CSV table of C-alpha atoms in Angstrom, one decimal:
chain,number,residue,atom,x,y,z
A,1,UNK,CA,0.0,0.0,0.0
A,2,UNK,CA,1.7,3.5,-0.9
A,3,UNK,CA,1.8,6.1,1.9
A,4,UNK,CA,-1.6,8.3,0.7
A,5,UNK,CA,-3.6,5.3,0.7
A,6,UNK,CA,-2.9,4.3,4.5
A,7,UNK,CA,-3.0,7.9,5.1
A,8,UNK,CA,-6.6,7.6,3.5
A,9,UNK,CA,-7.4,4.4,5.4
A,10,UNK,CA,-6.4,5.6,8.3
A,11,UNK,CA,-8.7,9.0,8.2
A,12,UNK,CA,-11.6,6.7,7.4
A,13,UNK,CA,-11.0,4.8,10.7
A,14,UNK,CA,-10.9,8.4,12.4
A,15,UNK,CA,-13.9,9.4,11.1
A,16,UNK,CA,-15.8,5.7,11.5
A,17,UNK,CA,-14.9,6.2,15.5
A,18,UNK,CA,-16.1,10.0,15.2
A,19,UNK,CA,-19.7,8.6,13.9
A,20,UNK,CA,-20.0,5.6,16.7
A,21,UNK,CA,-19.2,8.3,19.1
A,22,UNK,CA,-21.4,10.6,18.2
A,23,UNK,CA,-24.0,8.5,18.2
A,24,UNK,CA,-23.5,7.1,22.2
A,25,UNK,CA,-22.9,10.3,23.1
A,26,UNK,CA,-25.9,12.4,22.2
A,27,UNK,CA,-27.8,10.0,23.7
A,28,UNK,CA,-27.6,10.8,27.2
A,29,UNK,CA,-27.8,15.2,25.8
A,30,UNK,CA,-31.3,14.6,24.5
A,31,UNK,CA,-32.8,11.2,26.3
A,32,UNK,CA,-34.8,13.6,29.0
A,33,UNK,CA,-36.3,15.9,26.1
A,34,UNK,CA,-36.8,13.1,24.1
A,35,UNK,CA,-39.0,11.5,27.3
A,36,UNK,CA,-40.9,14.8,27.1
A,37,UNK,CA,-40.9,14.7,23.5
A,38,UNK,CA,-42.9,11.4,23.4
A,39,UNK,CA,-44.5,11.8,26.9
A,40,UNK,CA,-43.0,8.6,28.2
A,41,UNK,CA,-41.2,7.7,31.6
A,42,UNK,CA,-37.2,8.4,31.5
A,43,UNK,CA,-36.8,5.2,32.0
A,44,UNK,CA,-39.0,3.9,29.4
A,45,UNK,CA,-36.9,6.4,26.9
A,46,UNK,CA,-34.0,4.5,28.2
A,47,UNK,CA,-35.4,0.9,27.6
A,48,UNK,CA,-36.1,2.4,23.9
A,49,UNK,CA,-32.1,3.9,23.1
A,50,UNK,CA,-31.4,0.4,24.3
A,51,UNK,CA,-31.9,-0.2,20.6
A,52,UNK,CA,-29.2,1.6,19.7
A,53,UNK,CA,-27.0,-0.6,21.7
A,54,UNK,CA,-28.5,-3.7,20.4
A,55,UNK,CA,-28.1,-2.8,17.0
A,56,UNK,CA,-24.3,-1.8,17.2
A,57,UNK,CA,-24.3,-5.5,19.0
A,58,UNK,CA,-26.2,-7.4,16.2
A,59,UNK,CA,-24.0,-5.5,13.6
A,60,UNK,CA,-20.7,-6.8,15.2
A,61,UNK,CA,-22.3,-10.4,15.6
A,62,UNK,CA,-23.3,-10.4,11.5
A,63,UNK,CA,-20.0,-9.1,10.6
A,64,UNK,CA,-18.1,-11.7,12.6
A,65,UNK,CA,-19.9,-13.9,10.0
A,66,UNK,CA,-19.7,-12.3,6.7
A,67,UNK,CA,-16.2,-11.3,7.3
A,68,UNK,CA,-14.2,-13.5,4.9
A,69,UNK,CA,-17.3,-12.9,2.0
A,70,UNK,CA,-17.9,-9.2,2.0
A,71,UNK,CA,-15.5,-6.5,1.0
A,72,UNK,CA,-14.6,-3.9,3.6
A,73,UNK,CA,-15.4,-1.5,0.8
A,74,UNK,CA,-18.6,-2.7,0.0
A,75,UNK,CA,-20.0,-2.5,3.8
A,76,UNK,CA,-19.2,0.6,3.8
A,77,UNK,CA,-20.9,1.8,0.6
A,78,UNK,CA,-24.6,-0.5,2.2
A,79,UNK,CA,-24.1,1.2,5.0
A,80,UNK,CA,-23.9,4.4,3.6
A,81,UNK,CA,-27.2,3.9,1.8
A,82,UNK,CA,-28.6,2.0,5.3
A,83,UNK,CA,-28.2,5.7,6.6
A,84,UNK,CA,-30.1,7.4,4.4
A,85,UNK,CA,-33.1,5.4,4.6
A,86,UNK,CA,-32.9,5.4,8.2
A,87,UNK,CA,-33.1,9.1,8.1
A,88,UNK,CA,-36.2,8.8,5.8
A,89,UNK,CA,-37.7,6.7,8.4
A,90,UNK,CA,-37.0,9.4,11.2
A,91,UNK,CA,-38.2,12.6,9.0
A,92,UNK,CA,-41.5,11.0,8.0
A,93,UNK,CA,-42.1,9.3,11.0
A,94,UNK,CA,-41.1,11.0,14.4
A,95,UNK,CA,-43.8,11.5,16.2
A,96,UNK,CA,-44.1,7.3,16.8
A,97,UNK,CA,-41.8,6.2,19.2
A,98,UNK,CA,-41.7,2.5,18.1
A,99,UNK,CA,-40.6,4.4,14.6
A,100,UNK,CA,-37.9,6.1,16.4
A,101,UNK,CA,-36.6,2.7,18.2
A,102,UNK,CA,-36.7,0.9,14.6
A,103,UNK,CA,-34.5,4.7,13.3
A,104,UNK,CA,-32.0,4.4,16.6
A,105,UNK,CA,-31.2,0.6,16.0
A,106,UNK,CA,-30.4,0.7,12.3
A,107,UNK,CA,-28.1,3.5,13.2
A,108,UNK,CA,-26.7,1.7,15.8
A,109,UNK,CA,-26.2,-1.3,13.4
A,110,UNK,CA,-24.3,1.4,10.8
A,111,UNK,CA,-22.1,2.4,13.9
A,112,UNK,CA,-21.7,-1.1,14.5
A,113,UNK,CA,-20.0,-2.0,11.5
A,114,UNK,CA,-18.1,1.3,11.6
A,115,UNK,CA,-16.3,0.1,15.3
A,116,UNK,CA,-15.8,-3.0,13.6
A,117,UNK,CA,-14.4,-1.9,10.5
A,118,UNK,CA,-12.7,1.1,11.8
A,119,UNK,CA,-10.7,-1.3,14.4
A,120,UNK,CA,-10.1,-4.0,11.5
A,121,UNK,CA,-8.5,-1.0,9.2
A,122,UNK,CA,-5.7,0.2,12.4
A,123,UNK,CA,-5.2,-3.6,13.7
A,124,UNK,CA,-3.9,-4.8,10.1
A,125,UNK,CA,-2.1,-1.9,8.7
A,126,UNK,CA,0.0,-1.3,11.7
A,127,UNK,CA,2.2,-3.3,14.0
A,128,UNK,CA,3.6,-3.4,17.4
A,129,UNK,CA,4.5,-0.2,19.0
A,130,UNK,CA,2.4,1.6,16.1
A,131,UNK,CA,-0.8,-0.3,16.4
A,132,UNK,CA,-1.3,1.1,19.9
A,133,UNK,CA,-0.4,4.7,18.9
A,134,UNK,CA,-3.0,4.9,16.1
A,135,UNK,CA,-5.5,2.6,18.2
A,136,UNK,CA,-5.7,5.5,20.9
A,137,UNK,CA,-5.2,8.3,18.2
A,138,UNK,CA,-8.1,6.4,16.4
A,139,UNK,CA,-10.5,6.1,19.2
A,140,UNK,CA,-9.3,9.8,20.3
A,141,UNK,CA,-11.9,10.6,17.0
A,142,UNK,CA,-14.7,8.9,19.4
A,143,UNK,CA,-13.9,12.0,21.9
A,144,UNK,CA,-13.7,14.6,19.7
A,145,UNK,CA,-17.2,13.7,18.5
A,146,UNK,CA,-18.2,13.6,22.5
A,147,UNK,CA,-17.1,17.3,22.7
A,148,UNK,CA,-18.6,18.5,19.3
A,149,UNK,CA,-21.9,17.2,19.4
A,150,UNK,CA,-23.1,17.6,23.2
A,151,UNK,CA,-22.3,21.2,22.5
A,152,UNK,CA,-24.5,21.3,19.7
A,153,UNK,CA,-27.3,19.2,20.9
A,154,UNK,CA,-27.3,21.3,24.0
A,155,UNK,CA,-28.0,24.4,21.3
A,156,UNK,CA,-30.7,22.7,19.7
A,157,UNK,CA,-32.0,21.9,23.1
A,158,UNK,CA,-32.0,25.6,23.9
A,159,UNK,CA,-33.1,27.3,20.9
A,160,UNK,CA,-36.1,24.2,21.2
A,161,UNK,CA,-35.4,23.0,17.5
A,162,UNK,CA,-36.6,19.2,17.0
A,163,UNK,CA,-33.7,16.6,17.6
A,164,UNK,CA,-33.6,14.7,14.7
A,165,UNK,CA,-31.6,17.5,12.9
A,166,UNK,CA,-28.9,16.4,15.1
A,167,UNK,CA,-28.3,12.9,14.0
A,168,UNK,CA,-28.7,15.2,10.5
A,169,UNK,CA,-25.7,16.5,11.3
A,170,UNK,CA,-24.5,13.4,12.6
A,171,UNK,CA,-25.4,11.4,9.1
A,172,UNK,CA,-23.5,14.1,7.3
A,173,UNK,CA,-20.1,12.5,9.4
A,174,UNK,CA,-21.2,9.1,7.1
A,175,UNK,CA,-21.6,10.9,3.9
A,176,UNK,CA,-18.1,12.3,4.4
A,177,UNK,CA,-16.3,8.8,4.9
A,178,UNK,CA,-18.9,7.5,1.8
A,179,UNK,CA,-16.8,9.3,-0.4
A,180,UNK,CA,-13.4,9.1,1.2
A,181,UNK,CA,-14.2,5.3,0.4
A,182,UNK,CA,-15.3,5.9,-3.2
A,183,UNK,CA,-11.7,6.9,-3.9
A,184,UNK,CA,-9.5,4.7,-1.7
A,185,UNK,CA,-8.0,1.5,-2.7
A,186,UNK,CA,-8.9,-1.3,-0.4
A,187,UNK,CA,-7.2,-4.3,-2.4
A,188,UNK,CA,-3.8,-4.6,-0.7
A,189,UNK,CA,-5.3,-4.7,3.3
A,190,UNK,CA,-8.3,-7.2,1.8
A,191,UNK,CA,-5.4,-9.5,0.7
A,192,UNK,CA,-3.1,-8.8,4.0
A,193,UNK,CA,-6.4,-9.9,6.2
A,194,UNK,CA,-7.5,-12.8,4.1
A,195,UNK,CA,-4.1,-14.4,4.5
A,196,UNK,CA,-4.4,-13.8,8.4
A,197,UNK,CA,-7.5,-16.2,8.6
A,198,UNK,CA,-5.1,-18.7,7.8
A,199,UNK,CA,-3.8,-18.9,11.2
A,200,UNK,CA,-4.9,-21.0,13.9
A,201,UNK,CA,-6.8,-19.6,17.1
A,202,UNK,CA,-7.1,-21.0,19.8
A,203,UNK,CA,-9.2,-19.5,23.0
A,204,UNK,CA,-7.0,-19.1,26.2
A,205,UNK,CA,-7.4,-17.3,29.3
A,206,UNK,CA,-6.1,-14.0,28.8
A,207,UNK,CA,-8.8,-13.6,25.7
A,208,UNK,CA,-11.5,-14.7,28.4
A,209,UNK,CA,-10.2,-12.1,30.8
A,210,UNK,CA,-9.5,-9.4,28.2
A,211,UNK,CA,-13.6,-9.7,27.0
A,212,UNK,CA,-15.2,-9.8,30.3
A,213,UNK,CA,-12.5,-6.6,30.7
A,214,UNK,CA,-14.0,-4.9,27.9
A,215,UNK,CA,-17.9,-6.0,29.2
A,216,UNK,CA,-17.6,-4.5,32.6
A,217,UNK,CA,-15.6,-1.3,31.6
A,218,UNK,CA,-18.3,-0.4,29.1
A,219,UNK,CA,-20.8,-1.2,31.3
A,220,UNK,CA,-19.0,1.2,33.6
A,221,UNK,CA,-18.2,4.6,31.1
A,222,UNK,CA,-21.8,4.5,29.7
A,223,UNK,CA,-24.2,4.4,32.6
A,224,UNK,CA,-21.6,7.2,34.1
A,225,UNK,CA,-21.3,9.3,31.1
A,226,UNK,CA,-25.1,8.8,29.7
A,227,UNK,CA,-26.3,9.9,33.3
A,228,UNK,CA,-24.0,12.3,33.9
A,229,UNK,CA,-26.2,15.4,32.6
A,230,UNK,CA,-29.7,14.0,34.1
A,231,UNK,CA,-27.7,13.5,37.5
A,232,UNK,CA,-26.7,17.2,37.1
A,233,UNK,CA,-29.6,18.2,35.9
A,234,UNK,CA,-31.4,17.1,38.7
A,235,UNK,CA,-29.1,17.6,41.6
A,236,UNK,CA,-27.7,20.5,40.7
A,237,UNK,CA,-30.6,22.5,39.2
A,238,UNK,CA,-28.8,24.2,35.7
A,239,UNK,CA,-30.0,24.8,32.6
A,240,UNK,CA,-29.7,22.8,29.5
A,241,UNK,CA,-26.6,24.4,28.1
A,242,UNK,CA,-24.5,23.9,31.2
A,243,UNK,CA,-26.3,20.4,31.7
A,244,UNK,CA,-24.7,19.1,28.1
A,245,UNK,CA,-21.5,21.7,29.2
A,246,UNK,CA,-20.0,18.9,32.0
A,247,UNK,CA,-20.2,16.1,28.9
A,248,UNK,CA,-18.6,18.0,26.7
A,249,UNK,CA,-15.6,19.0,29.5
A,250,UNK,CA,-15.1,15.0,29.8
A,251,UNK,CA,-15.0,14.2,26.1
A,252,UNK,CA,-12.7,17.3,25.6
A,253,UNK,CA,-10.1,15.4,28.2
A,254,UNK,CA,-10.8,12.1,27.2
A,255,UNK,CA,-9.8,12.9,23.8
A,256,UNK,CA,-6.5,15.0,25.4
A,257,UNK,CA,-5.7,12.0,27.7
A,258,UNK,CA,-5.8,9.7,24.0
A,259,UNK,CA,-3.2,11.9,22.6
A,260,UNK,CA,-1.2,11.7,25.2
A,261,UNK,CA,-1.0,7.9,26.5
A,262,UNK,CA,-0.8,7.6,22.7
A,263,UNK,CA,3.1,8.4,23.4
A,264,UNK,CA,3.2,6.9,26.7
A,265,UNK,CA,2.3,3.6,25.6
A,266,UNK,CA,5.5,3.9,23.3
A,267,UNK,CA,7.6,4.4,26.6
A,268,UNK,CA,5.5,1.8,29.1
A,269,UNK,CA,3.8,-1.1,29.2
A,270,UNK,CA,0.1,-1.5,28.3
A,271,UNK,CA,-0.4,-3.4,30.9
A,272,UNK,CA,1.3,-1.1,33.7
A,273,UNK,CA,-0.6,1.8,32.0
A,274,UNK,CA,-4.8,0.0,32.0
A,275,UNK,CA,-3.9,-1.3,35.7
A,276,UNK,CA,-2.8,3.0,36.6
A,277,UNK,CA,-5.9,4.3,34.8
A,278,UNK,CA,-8.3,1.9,36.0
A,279,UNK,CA,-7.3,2.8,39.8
A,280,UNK,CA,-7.7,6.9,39.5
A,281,UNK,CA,-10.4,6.5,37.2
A,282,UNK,CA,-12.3,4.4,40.1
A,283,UNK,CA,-10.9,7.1,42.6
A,284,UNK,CA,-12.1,10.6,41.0
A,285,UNK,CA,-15.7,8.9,40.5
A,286,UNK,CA,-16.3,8.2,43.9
A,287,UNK,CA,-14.6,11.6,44.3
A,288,UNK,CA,-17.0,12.9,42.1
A,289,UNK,CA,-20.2,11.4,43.7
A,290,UNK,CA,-19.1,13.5,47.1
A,291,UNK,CA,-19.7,16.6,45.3
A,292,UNK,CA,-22.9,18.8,44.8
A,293,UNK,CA,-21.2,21.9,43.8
A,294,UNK,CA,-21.2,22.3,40.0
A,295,UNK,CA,-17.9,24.2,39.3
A,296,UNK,CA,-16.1,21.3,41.7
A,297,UNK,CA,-17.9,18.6,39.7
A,298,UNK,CA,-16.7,20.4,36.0
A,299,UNK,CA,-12.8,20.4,37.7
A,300,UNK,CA,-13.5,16.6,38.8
A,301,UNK,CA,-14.5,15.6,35.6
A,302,UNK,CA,-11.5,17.2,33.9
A,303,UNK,CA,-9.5,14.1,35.7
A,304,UNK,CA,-12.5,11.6,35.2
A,305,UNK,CA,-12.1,12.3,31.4
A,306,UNK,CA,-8.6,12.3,31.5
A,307,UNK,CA,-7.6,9.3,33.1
A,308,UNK,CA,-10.4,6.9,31.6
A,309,UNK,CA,-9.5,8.1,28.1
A,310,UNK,CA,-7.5,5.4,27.2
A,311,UNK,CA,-9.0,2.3,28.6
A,312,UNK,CA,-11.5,0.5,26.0
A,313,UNK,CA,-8.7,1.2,23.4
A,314,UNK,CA,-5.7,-0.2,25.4
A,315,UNK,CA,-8.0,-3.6,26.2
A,316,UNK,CA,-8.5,-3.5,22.2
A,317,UNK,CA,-5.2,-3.2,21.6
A,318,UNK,CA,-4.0,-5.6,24.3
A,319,UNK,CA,-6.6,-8.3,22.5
A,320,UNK,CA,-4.9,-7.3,19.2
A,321,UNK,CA,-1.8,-8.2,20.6
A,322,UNK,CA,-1.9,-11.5,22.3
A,323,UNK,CA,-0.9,-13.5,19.0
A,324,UNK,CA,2.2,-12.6,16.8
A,325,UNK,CA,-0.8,-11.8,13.9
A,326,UNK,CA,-3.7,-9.6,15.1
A,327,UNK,CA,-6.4,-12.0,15.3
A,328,UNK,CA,-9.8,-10.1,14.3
A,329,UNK,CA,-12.0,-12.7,15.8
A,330,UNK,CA,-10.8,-12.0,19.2
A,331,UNK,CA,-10.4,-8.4,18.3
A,332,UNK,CA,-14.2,-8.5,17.2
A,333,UNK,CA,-15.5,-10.4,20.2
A,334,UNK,CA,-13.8,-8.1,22.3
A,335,UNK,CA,-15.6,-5.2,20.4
A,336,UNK,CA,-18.8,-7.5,20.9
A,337,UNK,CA,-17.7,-8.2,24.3
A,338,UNK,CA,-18.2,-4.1,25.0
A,339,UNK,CA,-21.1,-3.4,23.3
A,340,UNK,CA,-22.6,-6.3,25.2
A,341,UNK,CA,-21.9,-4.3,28.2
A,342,UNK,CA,-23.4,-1.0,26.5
A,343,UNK,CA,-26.7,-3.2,26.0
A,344,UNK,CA,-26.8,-4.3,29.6
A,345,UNK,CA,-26.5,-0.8,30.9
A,346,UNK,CA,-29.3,0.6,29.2
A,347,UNK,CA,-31.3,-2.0,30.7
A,348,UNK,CA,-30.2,-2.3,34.0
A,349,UNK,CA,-30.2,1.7,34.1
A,350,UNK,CA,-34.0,1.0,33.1
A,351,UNK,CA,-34.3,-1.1,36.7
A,352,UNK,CA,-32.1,1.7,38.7
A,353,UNK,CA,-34.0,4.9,37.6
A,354,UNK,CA,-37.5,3.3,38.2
A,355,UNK,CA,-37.2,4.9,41.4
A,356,UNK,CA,-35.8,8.0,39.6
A,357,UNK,CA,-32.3,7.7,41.5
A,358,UNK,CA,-30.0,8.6,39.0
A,359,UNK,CA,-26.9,9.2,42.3
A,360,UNK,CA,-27.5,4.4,42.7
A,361,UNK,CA,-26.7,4.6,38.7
A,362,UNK,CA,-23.6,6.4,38.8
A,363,UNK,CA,-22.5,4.6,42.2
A,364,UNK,CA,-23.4,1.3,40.7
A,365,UNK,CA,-20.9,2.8,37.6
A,366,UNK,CA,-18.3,3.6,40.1
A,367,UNK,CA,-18.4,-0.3,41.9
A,368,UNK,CA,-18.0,-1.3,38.2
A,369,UNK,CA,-15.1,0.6,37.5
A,370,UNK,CA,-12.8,-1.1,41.0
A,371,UNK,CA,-14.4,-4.4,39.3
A,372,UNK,CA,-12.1,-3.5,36.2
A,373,UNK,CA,-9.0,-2.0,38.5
A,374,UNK,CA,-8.6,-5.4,40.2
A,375,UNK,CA,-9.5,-7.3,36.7
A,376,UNK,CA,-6.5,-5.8,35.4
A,377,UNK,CA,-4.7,-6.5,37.7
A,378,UNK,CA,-5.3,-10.4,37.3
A,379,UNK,CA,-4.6,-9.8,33.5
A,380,UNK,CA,-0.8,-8.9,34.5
A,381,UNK,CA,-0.3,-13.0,34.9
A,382,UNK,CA,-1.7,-14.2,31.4
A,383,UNK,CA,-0.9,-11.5,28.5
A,384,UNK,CA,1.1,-12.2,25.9
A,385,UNK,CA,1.5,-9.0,24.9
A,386,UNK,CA,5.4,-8.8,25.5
A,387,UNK,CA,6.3,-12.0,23.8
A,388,UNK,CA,4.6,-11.4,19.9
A,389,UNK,CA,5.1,-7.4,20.3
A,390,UNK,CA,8.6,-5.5,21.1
């Protein structure tokens, strides 16, 4: 592959990430309005963006399937077109909310594929050292969507404009890699990966550990970050601007801390590095939950942001990294693995705010987050990381 074509491949993995992301994000910006919007409990608007979750999950399952048969390319291009009729769908057809949960899971199938592909694209054209640079710089793109559009749903929001011209705005993010794809040349990495499937896989313990990693530490970020301005919100008593405002202040970090564990994973070890952010990240949430002041809670979240930043992508890249060729089955059940997690939240959120106690949510987030501190931990005896990647 010539230089501008990874360069290419690798800005359509930036901009797959930045479309997933917006997508979780938003949700937790606009789930109370939308509750409003189709006078129905918070939680029951919860149990419905569920959907969203379980398509991202049903996407990964399907392409764990039709991997060796379909072209990277060509998912790309269906799911482009999957886009626009799901837009269709939402214009002509928003005031049903069964129409809306059909609209938020074949976008969350679209953003699915997009994790998947996005993930596939880094893990195969880069190696060792460099896979885990451009995994974090990758899933950086995932927090620079989380400070964008919380900022402008929270507009929206304010100037009381309807919310589907936000996942609009968000579609336009597709139409953008559409035609990235159009002219990029896929050939070379589809020939790379087939030859990969040639080698054998076996299951062993540190894939085991590394997917139940990824399953609790989802579980963990999103019921924290999709309660986070509803917690606020109702604890704190702001408007809708600054409610969306303490999102944005943790995507903006998360998406600093990416850059820079990017080059501190080329000076320490992964391992060393998940087992350190794991701990504070567990600390400055409890931290967090002490707190009813809102300027102290924006300064918390400034370390909250920072030090969970690069956790999902260093259990990806740790997964990517425990054979001497990435495998992208345990790569993609490890992605499957996470979104399992992001399924499960929605629903148990659904049990927790029956009794409208949004402060149980975020403590049940924070119990999940020591769950993945002393999980990493354990991982320290199994990887393989060291042995196929110096």
């Amino acid at each position: 592959m010539i230089n501008l074509n990874i360069k290419k491949l690798t800005i359509i993995s930036f901009l797959l990430y930045s479309f997933t992301g917006a997508l979780a994000v938003i949700t937790g910006n606009i789930i109370g309005n939308l509750s409003i919007y189709f006078k129905v409990s918070l939680s029951n608007m919860s149990l419905h963006f569920a959907f969203l979750n379980l398509g991202i999950l049903v996407a990964m399952i399907v392409n764990t399937y039709i991997k060796k048969n379909v072209f990277i390319k060509n998912k790309i291009i269906f799911s482009f077109f999957l886009v626009i009729i799901s837009m269709i769908i939402l214009f002509f057809n928003n005031k049903i909310i069964e129409i809306f949960s059909l609209f938020i899971f074949l976008m969350g199938f679209v953003g699915g594929l997009s994790l998947s592909i996005g993930t596939f694209l880094i893990a195969n054209i880069y190696e060792g050292k460099q896979r885990g640079f451009y995994m974090l710089i990758t899933d950086s793109f995932f927090s620079v969507s989380g400070i964008i559009f919380p900022m402008i749903s929270g507009f929206l929001i304010f100037k009381k404009i309807d919310f589907f011209w936000i996942y609009l705005l968000v579609s336009l993010v597709y139409f953008i890699i559409f035609c990235l794809t159009l002219i990029t040349d896929f050939n070379n990495l589809e020939s790379k990966i087939k030859n990969n499937y040639k080698e054998k896989e076996s299951l062993k313990l540190e894939n085991i550990l590394l997917f139940l990693l990824s399953l609790f530490y989802i579980s963990a970020q999103s019921m924290f970050i999709s309660w986070i301005p509803t917690y606020v919100k109702n604890f704190i008593k702001i408007d809708s601007l600054n409610e969306n405002k303490i999102a944005s202040i943790f995507w903006f970090f998360y998406m600093l801390g990416m850059w820079f564990f990017s080059y501190i994973n080329k000076i320490l070890d992964l391992q060393k590095i998940l087992i350190f952010l794991t701990g504070m990240s567990s600390l400055f949430i409890f931290i967090f939950l002490q707190c009813n002041n809102f300027n102290l809670l924006s300064f918390i979240m400034i370390f909250i942001g920072f030090f969970s930043s690069a956790i999902y992508t260093i259990i990806i890249t740790l997964s990517a990294m425990q054979t001497k060729i990435p495998s992208i089955k345990f790569v993609n059940l490890t992605l499957i693995s996470g979104t399992t997690g992001s399924f499960i939240t929605f629903n148990a959120s659904n049990f927790l705010l029956s009794s409208n106690n949004t402060y149980l949510t975020l403590y049940t987030s924070n119990i999940l987050y020591l769950i993945v501190f002393f999980m990493s931990i354990l991982l320290t005896f199994f990887t393989k990381h060291n042995k196929y990647n110096k």
